[in-house]
Coordinates of C-alpha atoms and ligand atoms in Angstrom, one line a residue:
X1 CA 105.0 128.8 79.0
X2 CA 104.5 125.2 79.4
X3 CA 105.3 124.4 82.8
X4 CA 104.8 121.6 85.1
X5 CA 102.8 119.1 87.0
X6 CA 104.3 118.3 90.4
X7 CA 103.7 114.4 91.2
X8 CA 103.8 113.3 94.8
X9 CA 104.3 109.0 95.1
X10 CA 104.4 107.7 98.4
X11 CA 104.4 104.4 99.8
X12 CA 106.1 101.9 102.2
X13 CA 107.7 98.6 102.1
X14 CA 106.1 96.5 104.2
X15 CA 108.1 93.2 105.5
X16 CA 107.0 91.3 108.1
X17 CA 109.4 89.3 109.9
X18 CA 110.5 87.0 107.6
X19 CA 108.4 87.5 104.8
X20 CA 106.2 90.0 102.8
X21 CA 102.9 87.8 102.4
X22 CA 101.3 85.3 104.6
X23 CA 98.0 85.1 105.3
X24 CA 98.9 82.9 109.1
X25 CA 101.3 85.5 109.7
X26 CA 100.5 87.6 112.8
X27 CA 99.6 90.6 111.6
X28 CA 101.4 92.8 114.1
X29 CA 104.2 91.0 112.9
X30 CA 104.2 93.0 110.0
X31 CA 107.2 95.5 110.4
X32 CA 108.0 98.7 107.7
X33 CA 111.4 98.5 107.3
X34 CA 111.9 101.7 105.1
X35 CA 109.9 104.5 103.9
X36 CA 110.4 105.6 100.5
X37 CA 109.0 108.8 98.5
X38 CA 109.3 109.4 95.5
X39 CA 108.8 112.7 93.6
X40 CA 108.3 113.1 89.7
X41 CA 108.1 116.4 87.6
X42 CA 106.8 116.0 84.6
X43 CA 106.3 118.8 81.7
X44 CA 109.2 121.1 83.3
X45 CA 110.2 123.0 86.4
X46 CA 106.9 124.9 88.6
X47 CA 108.3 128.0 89.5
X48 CA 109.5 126.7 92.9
X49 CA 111.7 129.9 93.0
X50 CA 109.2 132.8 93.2
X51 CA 107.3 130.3 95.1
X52 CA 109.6 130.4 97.6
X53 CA 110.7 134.7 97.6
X54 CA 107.1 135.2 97.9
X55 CA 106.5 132.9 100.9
X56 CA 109.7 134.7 102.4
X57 CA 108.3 138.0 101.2
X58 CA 104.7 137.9 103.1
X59 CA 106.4 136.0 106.0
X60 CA 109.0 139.3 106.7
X61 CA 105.8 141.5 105.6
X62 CA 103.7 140.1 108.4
X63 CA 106.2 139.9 110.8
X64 CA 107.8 143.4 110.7
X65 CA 104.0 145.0 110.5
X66 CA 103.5 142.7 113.6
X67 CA 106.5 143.3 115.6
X68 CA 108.0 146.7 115.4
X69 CA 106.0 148.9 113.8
X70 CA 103.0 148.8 116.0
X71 CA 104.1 148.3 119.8
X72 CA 105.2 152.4 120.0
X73 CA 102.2 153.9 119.3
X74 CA 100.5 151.5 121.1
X75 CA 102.8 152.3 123.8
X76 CA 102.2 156.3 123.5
X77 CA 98.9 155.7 123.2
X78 CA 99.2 154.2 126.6
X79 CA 101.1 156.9 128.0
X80 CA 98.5 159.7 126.9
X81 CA 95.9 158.1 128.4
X82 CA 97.5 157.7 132.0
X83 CA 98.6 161.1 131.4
X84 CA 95.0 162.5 130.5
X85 CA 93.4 160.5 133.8
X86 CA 96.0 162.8 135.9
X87 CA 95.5 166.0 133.9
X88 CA 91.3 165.2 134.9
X89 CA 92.3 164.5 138.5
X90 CA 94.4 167.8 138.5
X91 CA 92.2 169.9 137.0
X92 CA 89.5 168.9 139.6
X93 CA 91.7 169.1 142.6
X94 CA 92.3 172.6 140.9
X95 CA 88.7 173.6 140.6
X96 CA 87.9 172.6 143.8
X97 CA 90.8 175.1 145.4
X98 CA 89.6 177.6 143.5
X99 CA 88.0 179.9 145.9
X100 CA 86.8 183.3 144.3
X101 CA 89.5 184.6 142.7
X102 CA 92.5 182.5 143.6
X103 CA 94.0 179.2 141.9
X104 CA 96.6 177.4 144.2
X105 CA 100.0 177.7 142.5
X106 CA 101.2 174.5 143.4
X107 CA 98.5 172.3 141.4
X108 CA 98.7 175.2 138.7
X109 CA 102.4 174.5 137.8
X110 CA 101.2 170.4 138.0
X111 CA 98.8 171.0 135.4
X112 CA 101.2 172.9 133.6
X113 CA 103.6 170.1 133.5
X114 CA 101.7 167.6 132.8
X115 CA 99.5 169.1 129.8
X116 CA 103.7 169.8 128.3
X117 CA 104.1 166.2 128.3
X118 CA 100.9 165.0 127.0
X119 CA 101.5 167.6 123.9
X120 CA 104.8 166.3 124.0
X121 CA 103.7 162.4 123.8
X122 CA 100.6 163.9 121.2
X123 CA 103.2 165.4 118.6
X124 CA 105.6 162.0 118.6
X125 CA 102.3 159.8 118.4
X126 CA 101.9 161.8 115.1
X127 CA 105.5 161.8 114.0
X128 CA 105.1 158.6 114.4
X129 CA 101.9 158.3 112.2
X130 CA 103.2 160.0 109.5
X131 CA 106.6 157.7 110.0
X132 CA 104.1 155.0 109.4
X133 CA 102.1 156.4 107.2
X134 CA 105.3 155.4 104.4
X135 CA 106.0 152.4 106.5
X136 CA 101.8 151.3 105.8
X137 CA 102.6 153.2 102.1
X138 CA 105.4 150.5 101.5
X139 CA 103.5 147.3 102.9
X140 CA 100.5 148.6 100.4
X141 CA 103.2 148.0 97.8
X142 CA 104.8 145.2 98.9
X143 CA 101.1 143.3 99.4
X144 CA 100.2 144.5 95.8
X145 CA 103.3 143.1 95.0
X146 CA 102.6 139.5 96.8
X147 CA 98.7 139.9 95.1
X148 CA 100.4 140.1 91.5
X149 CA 103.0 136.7 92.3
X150 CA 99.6 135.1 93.7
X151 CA 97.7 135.6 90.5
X152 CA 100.7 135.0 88.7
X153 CA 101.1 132.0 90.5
X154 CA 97.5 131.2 90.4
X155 CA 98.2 130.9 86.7
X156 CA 99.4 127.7 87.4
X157 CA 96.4 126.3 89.0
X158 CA 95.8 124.2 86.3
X159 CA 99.3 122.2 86.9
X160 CA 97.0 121.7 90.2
X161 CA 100.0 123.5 92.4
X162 CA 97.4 123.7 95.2
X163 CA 96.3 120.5 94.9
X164 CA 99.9 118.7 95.0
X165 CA 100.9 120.9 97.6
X166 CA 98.2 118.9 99.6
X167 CA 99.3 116.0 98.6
X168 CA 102.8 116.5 99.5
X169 CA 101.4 117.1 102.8
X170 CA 99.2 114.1 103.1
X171 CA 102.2 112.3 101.6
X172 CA 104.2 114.0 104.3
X173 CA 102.0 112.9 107.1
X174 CA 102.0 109.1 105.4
X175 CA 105.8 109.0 105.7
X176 CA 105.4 109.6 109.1
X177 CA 102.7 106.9 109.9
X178 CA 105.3 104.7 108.2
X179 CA 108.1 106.1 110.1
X180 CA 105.9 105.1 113.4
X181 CA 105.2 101.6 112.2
X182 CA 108.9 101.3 112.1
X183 CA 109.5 101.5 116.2
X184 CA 106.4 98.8 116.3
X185 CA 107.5 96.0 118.2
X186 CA 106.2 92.6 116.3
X187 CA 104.1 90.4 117.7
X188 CA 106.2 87.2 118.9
X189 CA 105.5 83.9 117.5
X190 CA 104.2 81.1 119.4
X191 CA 106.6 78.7 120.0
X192 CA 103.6 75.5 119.6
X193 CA 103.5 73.0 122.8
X194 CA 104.6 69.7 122.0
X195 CA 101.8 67.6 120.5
X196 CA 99.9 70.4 119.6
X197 CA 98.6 69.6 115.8
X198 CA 95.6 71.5 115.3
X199 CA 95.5 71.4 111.3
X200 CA 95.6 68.0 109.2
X201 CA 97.2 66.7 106.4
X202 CA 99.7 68.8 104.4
X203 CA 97.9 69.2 101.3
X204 CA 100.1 72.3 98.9
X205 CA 103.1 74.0 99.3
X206 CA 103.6 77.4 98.7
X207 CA 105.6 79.4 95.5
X208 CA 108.4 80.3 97.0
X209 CA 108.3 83.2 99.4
X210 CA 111.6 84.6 99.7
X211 CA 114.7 83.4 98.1
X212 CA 117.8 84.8 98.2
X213 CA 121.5 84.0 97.4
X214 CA 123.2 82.3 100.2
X215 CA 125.8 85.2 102.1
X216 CA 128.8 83.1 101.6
X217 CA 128.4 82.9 97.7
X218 CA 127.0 81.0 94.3
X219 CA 130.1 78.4 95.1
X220 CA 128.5 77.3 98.0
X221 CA 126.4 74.7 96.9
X222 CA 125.1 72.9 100.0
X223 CA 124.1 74.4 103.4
X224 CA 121.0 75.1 105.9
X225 CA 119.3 77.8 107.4
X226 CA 116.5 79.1 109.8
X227 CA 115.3 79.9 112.9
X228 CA 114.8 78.6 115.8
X229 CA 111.7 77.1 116.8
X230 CA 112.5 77.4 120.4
X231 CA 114.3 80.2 121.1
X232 CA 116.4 81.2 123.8
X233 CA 115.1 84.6 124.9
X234 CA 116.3 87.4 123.3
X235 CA 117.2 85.0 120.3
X236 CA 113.6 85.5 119.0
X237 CA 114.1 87.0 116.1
X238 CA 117.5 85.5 115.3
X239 CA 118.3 83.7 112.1
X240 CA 121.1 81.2 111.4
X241 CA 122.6 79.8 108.5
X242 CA 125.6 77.3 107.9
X243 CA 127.4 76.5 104.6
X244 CA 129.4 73.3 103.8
X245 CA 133.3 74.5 102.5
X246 CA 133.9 73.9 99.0
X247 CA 134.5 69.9 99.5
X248 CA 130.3 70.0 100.1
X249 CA 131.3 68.0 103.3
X250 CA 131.9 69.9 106.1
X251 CA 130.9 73.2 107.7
X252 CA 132.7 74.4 110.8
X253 CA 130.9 78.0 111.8
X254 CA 127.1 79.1 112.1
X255 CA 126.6 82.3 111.3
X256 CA 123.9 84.1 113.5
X257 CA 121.8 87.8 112.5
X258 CA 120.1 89.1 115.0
X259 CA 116.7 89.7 113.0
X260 CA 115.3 89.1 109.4
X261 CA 116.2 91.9 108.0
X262 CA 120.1 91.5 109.4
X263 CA 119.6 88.8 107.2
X264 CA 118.1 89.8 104.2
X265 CA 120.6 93.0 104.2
X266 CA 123.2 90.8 105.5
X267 CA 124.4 93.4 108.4
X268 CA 125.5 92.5 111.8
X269 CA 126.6 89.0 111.1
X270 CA 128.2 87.2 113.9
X271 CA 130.2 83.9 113.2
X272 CA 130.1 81.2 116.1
X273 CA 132.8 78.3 115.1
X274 CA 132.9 75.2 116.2
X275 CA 136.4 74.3 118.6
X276 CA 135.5 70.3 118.2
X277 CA 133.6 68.0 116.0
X278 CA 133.1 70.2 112.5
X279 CA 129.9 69.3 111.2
X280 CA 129.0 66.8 108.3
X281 CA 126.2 67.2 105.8
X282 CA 123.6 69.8 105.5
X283 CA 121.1 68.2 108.2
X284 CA 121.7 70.7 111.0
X285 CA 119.2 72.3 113.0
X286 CA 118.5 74.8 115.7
X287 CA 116.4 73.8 118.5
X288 CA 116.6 75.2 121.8
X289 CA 119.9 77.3 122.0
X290 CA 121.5 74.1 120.3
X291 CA 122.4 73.1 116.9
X292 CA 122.5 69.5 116.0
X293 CA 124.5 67.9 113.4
X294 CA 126.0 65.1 112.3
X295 CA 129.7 65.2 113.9
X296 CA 132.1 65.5 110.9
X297 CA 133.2 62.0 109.8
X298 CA 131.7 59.5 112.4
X299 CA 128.5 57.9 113.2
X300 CA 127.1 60.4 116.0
X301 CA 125.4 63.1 116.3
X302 CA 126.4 66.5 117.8
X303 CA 125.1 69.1 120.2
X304 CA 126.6 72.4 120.0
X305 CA 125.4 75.2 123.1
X306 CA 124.8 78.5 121.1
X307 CA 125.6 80.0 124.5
X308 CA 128.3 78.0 126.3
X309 CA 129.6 76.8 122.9
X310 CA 129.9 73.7 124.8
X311 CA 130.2 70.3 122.3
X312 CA 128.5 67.1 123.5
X313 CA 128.4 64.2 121.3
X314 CA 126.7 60.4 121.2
X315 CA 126.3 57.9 119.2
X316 CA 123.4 57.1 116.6
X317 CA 122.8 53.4 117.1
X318 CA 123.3 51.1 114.1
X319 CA 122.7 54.5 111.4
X320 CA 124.6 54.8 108.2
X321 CA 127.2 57.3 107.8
X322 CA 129.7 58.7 104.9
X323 CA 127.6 58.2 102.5
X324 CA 126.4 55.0 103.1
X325 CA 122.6 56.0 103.0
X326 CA 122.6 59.2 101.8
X327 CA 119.7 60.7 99.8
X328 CA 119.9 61.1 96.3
X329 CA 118.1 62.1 93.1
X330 CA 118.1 59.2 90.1
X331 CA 121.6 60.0 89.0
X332 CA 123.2 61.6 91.8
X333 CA 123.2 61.4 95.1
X334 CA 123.7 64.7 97.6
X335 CA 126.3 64.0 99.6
X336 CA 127.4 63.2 103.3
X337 CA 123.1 63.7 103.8
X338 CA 122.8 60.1 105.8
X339 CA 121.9 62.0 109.0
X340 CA 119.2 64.8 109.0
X341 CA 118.2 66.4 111.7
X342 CA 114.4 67.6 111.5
X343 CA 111.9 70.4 114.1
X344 CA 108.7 70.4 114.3
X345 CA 105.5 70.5 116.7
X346 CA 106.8 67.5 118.5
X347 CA 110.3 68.3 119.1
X348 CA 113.3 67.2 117.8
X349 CA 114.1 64.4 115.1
X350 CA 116.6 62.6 113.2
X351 CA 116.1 60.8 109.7
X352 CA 118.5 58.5 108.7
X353 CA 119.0 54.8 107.8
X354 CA 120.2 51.3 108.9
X355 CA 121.0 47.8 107.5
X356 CA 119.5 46.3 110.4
X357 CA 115.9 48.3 108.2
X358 CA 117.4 47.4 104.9
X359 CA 118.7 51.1 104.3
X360 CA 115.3 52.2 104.4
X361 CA 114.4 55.0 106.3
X362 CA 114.3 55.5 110.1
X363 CA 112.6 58.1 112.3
X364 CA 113.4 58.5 115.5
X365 CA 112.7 61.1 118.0
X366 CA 115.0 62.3 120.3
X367 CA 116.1 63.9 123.6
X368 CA 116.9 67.2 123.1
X369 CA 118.8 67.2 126.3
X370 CA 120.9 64.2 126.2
X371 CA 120.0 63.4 122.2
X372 CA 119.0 59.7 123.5
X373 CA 116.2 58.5 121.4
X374 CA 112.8 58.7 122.9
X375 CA 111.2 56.4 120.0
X376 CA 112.1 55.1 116.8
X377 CA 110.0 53.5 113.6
X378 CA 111.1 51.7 110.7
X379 CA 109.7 53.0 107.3
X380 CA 109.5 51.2 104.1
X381 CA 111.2 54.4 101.8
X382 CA 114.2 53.3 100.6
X383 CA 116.2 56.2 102.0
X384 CA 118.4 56.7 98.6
X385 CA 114.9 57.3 96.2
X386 CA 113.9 60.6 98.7
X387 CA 115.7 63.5 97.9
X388 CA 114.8 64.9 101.3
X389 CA 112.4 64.6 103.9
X390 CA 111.0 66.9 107.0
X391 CA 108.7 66.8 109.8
X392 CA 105.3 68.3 110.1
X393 CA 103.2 67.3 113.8
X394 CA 104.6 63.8 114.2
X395 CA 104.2 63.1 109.8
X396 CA 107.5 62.3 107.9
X397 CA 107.4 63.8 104.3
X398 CA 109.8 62.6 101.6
X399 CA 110.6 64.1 98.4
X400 CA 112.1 63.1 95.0
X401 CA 113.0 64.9 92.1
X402 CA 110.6 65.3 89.3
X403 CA 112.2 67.7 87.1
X404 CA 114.8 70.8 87.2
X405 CA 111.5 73.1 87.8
X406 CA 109.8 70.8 90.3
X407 CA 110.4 68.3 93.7
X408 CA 107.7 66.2 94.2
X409 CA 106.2 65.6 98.1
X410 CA 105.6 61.6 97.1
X411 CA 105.7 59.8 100.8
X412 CA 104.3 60.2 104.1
X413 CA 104.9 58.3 107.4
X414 CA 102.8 59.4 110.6
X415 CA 104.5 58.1 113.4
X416 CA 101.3 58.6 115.7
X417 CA 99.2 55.6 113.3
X418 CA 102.4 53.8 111.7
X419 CA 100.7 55.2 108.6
X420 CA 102.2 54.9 105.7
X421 CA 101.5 56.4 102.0
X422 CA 103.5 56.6 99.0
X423 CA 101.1 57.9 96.3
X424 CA 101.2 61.8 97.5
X425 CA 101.6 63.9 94.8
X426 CA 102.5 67.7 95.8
X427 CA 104.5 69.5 94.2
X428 CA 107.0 72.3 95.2
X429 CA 107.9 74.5 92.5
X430 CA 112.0 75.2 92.9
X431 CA 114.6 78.3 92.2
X432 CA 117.2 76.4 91.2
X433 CA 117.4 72.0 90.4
X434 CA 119.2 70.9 93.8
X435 CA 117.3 70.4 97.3
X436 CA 120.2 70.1 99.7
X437 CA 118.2 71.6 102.7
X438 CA 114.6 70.8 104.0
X439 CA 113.5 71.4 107.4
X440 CA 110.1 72.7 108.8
X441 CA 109.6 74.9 111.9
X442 CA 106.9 75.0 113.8
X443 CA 107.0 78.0 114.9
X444 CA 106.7 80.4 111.7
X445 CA 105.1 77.1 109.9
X446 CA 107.4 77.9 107.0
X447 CA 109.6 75.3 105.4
X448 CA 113.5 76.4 105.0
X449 CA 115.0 75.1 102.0
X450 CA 118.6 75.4 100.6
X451 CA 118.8 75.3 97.2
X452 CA 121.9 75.1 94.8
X453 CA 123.2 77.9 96.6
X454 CA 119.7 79.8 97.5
X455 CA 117.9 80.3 100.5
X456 CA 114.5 79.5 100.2
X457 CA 111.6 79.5 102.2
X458 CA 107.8 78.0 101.7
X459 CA 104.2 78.1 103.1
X460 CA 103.0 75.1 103.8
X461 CA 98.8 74.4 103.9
X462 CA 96.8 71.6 105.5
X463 CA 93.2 70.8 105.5
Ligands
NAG501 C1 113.3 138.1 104.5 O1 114.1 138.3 105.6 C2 115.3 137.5 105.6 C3 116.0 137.8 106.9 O2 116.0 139.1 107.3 C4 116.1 137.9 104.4 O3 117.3 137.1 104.3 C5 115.3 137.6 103.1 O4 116.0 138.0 102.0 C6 114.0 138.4 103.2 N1 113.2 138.0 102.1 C7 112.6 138.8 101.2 C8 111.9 138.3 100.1 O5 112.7 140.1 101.4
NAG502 C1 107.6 145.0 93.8 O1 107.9 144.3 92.7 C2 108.8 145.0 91.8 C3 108.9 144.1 90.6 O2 109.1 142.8 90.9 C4 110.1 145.3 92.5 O3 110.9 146.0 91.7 C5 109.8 146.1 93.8 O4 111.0 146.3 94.5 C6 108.8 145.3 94.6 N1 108.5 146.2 95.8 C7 108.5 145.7 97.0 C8 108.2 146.7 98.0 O5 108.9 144.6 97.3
NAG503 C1 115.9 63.8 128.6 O1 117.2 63.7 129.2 C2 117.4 64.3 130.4 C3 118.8 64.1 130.8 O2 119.2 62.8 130.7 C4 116.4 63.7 131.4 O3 116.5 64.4 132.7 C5 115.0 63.9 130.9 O4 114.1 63.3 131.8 C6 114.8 63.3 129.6 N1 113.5 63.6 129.0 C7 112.7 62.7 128.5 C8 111.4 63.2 128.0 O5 113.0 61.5 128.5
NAG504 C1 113.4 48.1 113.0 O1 113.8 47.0 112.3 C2 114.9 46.3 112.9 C3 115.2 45.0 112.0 O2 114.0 44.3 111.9 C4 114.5 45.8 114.3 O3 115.6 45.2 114.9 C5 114.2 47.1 115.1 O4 113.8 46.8 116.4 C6 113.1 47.8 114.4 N1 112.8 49.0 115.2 C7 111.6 49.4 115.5 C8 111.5 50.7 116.3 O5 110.6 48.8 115.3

C-alpha cells in the first residue's frame, strides 16, 4: 500500500501596527493579527480511521477494567476482612468462656452467624472471579487485538506517523503562542515633544511599505490619509483618510477606523461629514483631534474638531488659492493643491505661495489653536516646479517628478538656519505616476502618500 506522509505547516502573520517591517518600529508594537495552519497530505490518506477506533478501543478498555470491574471484589474483599477480625474476636471471647466442659450459647450462635456470612461473602468473591475471569479473558483479546492495530499501525512508521503527530502538537502549542500574542496590547508610540530632532538630514526613502487601494475606489484619484501625530486619547491607534469627489476638488467627509488593521480590512469605518466649509485640495491633515484644510473655494484655512465637529475658519494672509499656485509636474499641474497642510516634530505647518514671494514657496508655522501663524519664511522654489513637499524637524522637502517609476526629493529648506539646497537627489520609488498626497508624521516617522488612487506609506532615514 502506498500511503501517506502527514505534513504539519504552521506560522503567523505578523503585523505590527501599521506595517510588517521596520526596524524603528517598537517592537511590542508588533501585533499577530491571525494564526493560520496549514495541513498537507501528500502520497494518500494515513489510516486516520483505525487510528482513531483504536484510540476509542483502549480508551473504553482502560476505562471499564478501571471502573467497574474492579471496585466489587475489592469491596468483598473488604467485607471478609472486617468480618474475619470479628470471627477472631469471637472466637476468643468464646475460648475464654469456655470453662471445662461448657461453651456459652450466646457467643456460639455469634460465631455461627458470622462464619455463614463470611462463607457467604467467600463464594460471591469467587463467583465473582470466575465472572472476571471471562471479563480478564475478553480484555486479553481485546489488548491482543489493540497490539495487532499498533504493529499494524507501526507499519507506517516510516510515513513518520509518530513523528508528525509531535509536530502537530508542537504546531498546536505554536498556534496558541500566536493566539496569546494576539490579546498583546502594543506598545504606544511617542508622540515627539516639539523641537525634539534627534536624527539629521533625511538621506533615503524607503520602498514602499504598504500600499493599498484607496476604500472609496480606483476613480478616486486624489485624497489623504494617516494618523494622527497627536492623538486624542483613545484615538491612538486611529487612522483617517479623505477622498476628493469625482471633480478632484472637493472632499466633504473623513472617514475614521479605529486601528490599522480596521483599515487595512476596511471594517468598522465611521464617516464624520463636514456641516460647513467642504474641503479643497488634498492638503488636509490630522493634528490634535483637528483636521485642517483648505476651506472649499476661498483663501482660508479650516479647523474641523473631530470631537465637537465644531468648524472654525481664518484667513491665510496674501496665499494663492484656486489654483493659482498649485503644484504641478512639467505638463500638468495637480489641482486645487495651493494650500498644504504639513506635521511634523515641530507642530503644525502650511505650504503655500504668494505674489507678494513671486509664487514661490512659503512656509509658515502655525497655531494649532487659533491657526494664526507663529512664523513664516520665504523660499526661493518656485511652488509650480515641486510636485509636493513635507516637513521633517523644522526642514521643508520638495519633490518633482522624474519619471512614471520615480519622484525625486530635489529641495530642502531648514527653517531653523534659512538654509536652502536645491541639488538633493533622493529618490522615492512610486506604485503608480501621480503624488497627490505627501505628509510626514512624527510620530510613526513614516511618510503617508496618496498615489493615483493608492495609499502608500514610506520609511524615511537620516544620518
Ligand atoms: C467506546 O465507547 C463508546 C461509548 O460507550 C462507543 O460509542 C464506542 O463505539 C466505543 N468504541 C469502541 C471502539 O468500542
Ligand atoms: C478483535 O479483532 C477482530 C478482527 O478485527 C474482531 O472481529 C473482534 O471482534 C475483535 N475483538 C475484540 C474483543 O474487540
Ligand atoms: C495659540 O493661540 C492660543 C489662542 O489664541 C493662545 O492662547 C496661545 O498662547 C497661542 N500659542 C502660541 C504658542 O502662540
Ligand atoms: C516675504 O517676502 C515678502 C516680499 O518681499 C515680504 O513682504 C515678507 O515680509 C517676507 N516674509 C518673511 C517672513 O520674510
Amino acid at each position: 500500500m502506498d500511503l501517506s506522509t502527514l505534513v504539519g505547516v504552521f506560522g503567523f502573520i505578523l503585523l505590527s501596527t501599521p506595517f510588517p517591517v521596520d526596524a524603528d518600529f517598537p517592537t511590542g508594537a508588533r501585533v499577530a493579527e491571525r494564526c493560520y495552519c496549514e495541513l498537507e497530505m501528500a502520497d494518500g490518506p494515513f489510516p486516520r480511521r483505525r487510528f482513531e477506533q483504536l484510540f476509542s478501543l483502549s480508551d473504553n478498555c482502560s476505562q471499564s477494567l478501571n471502573v467497574e470491574q474492579f471496585n466489587e471484589p475489592v469491596d468483598i474483599i473488604a467485607d471478609i476482612e472486617q468480618r474475619l477480625e470479628k470471627l477472631v474476636h469471637w472466637i476468643s471471647v468464646l475460648e475464654e468462656e469456655y470453662d471445662g466442659d461448657l461453651y456459652s450459647i450466646v457467643s456460639f450462635r455469634i460465631i455461627e452467624i458470622e462464619s455463614a456470612e463470611l462463607t457467604d461473602l467467600v463464594n460471591q468473591l469467587q463467583e465473582l472471579n470466575s465472572r472476571n475471569q471471562g471479563i480478564v479473558a475478553k480484555f486479553v483479546v481485546k489488548v491482543q487485538n489493540i497490539t495487532d492495530e499498533v504493529d499494524t499501525l507501526e507499519k507506517y512508521d516510516r510515513l513518520k506517523v509518530v513523528k508528525e503527530h509531535r509536530r502537530n502538537k508542537i504546531l498546536k502549542r505554536s498556534l496558541s503562542s500566536c493566539q496569546s500574542a494576539l490579546l498583546v496590547t502594543p506598545t504606544p508610540y511617542v508622540t515627539p515633544q516639539p523641537g525634539s530632532c534627534s536624527f539629521g538630514k533625511l538621506v533615503d526613502v524607503s520602498d514602499p511599505k504598504s500600499s493599498m487601494l484607496n476604500h472609496f475606489g480606483a476613480s478616486y484619484q486624489y485624497g489623504c490619509w494617516g494618523m494622527d501625530p497627536w492623538p486624542a486619547p483613545g484615538k491612538e491607534e486611529q487612522y483617517w483618510l479623505m477622498i476628493l469627489s469625482s471633480s478632484n476638488r472637493f472632499g466633504n467627509k473623513i472617514r475614521v477606523f479605529t486601528s490599522y488593521s480596521k483599515f487595512l480590512t476596511r471594517s468598522s469605518a465611521v464617516d464624520v461629514t463636514f456641516k460647513t466649509h467642504n474641503a479643497q485640495g488634498s492638503g488636509g491633515v490630522m493634528y490634535r483631534d483637528a483636521y485642517y484644510y483648505n476651506c472649499y473655494n476661498l483663501g482660508q484655512l479650516c479647523k474641523f474638531d473631530m470631537t465637537t465637529a465644531e468648524i472654525f475658519s481664518v484667513k491665510l494672509p496674501y496665499a494663492g488659492f484656486n489654483d493659482k499656485f498649485p503644484y504641478c509636474t512639467v505638463s500638468s499641474c495637480y489641482g486645487y493643491s495651493d494650500m498644504d497642510l504639513a506635521t511634523d516634530e515641530n507642530g503644525l505647518w502650511v505650504l503655500y505661495a504668494t505674489e507678494l514671494n513671486y509664487g514661490n514657496l512659503v512656509v509658515s508655522q502655525l497655531n494649532a489653536t487659533d491657526m494664526s501663524l507663529l512664523n513664516s519664511w520665504n523660499t526661493t522654489l518656485y511652488k509650480r516646479s515641486a510636485t509636493n513637499a513635507f516637513l521633517v524637524c523644522g526642514i521643508v522637502y520638495a519633490t518633482r517628478y522624474l519619471n512614471s517609476e520615480f519622484e525625486e526629493i530635489f529641495y530642502m529648506f531648514d527653517t531653523t538656519t534659512g538654509v536652502e539646497q536645491n541639488n538633493l537627489a533622493i529618490r522615492v520609488r512610486k506604485v503608480l505616476p501621480g503624488i497627490q498626497y505627501m505628509n510626514y508624521n512624527p510620530r510613526d516617522k513614516l511618510l503617508y502618500v496618496y498615489s493615483d488612487a493608492y495609499v502608500v506609506s514610506y520609511s524615511l532615514f537620516f544620518a
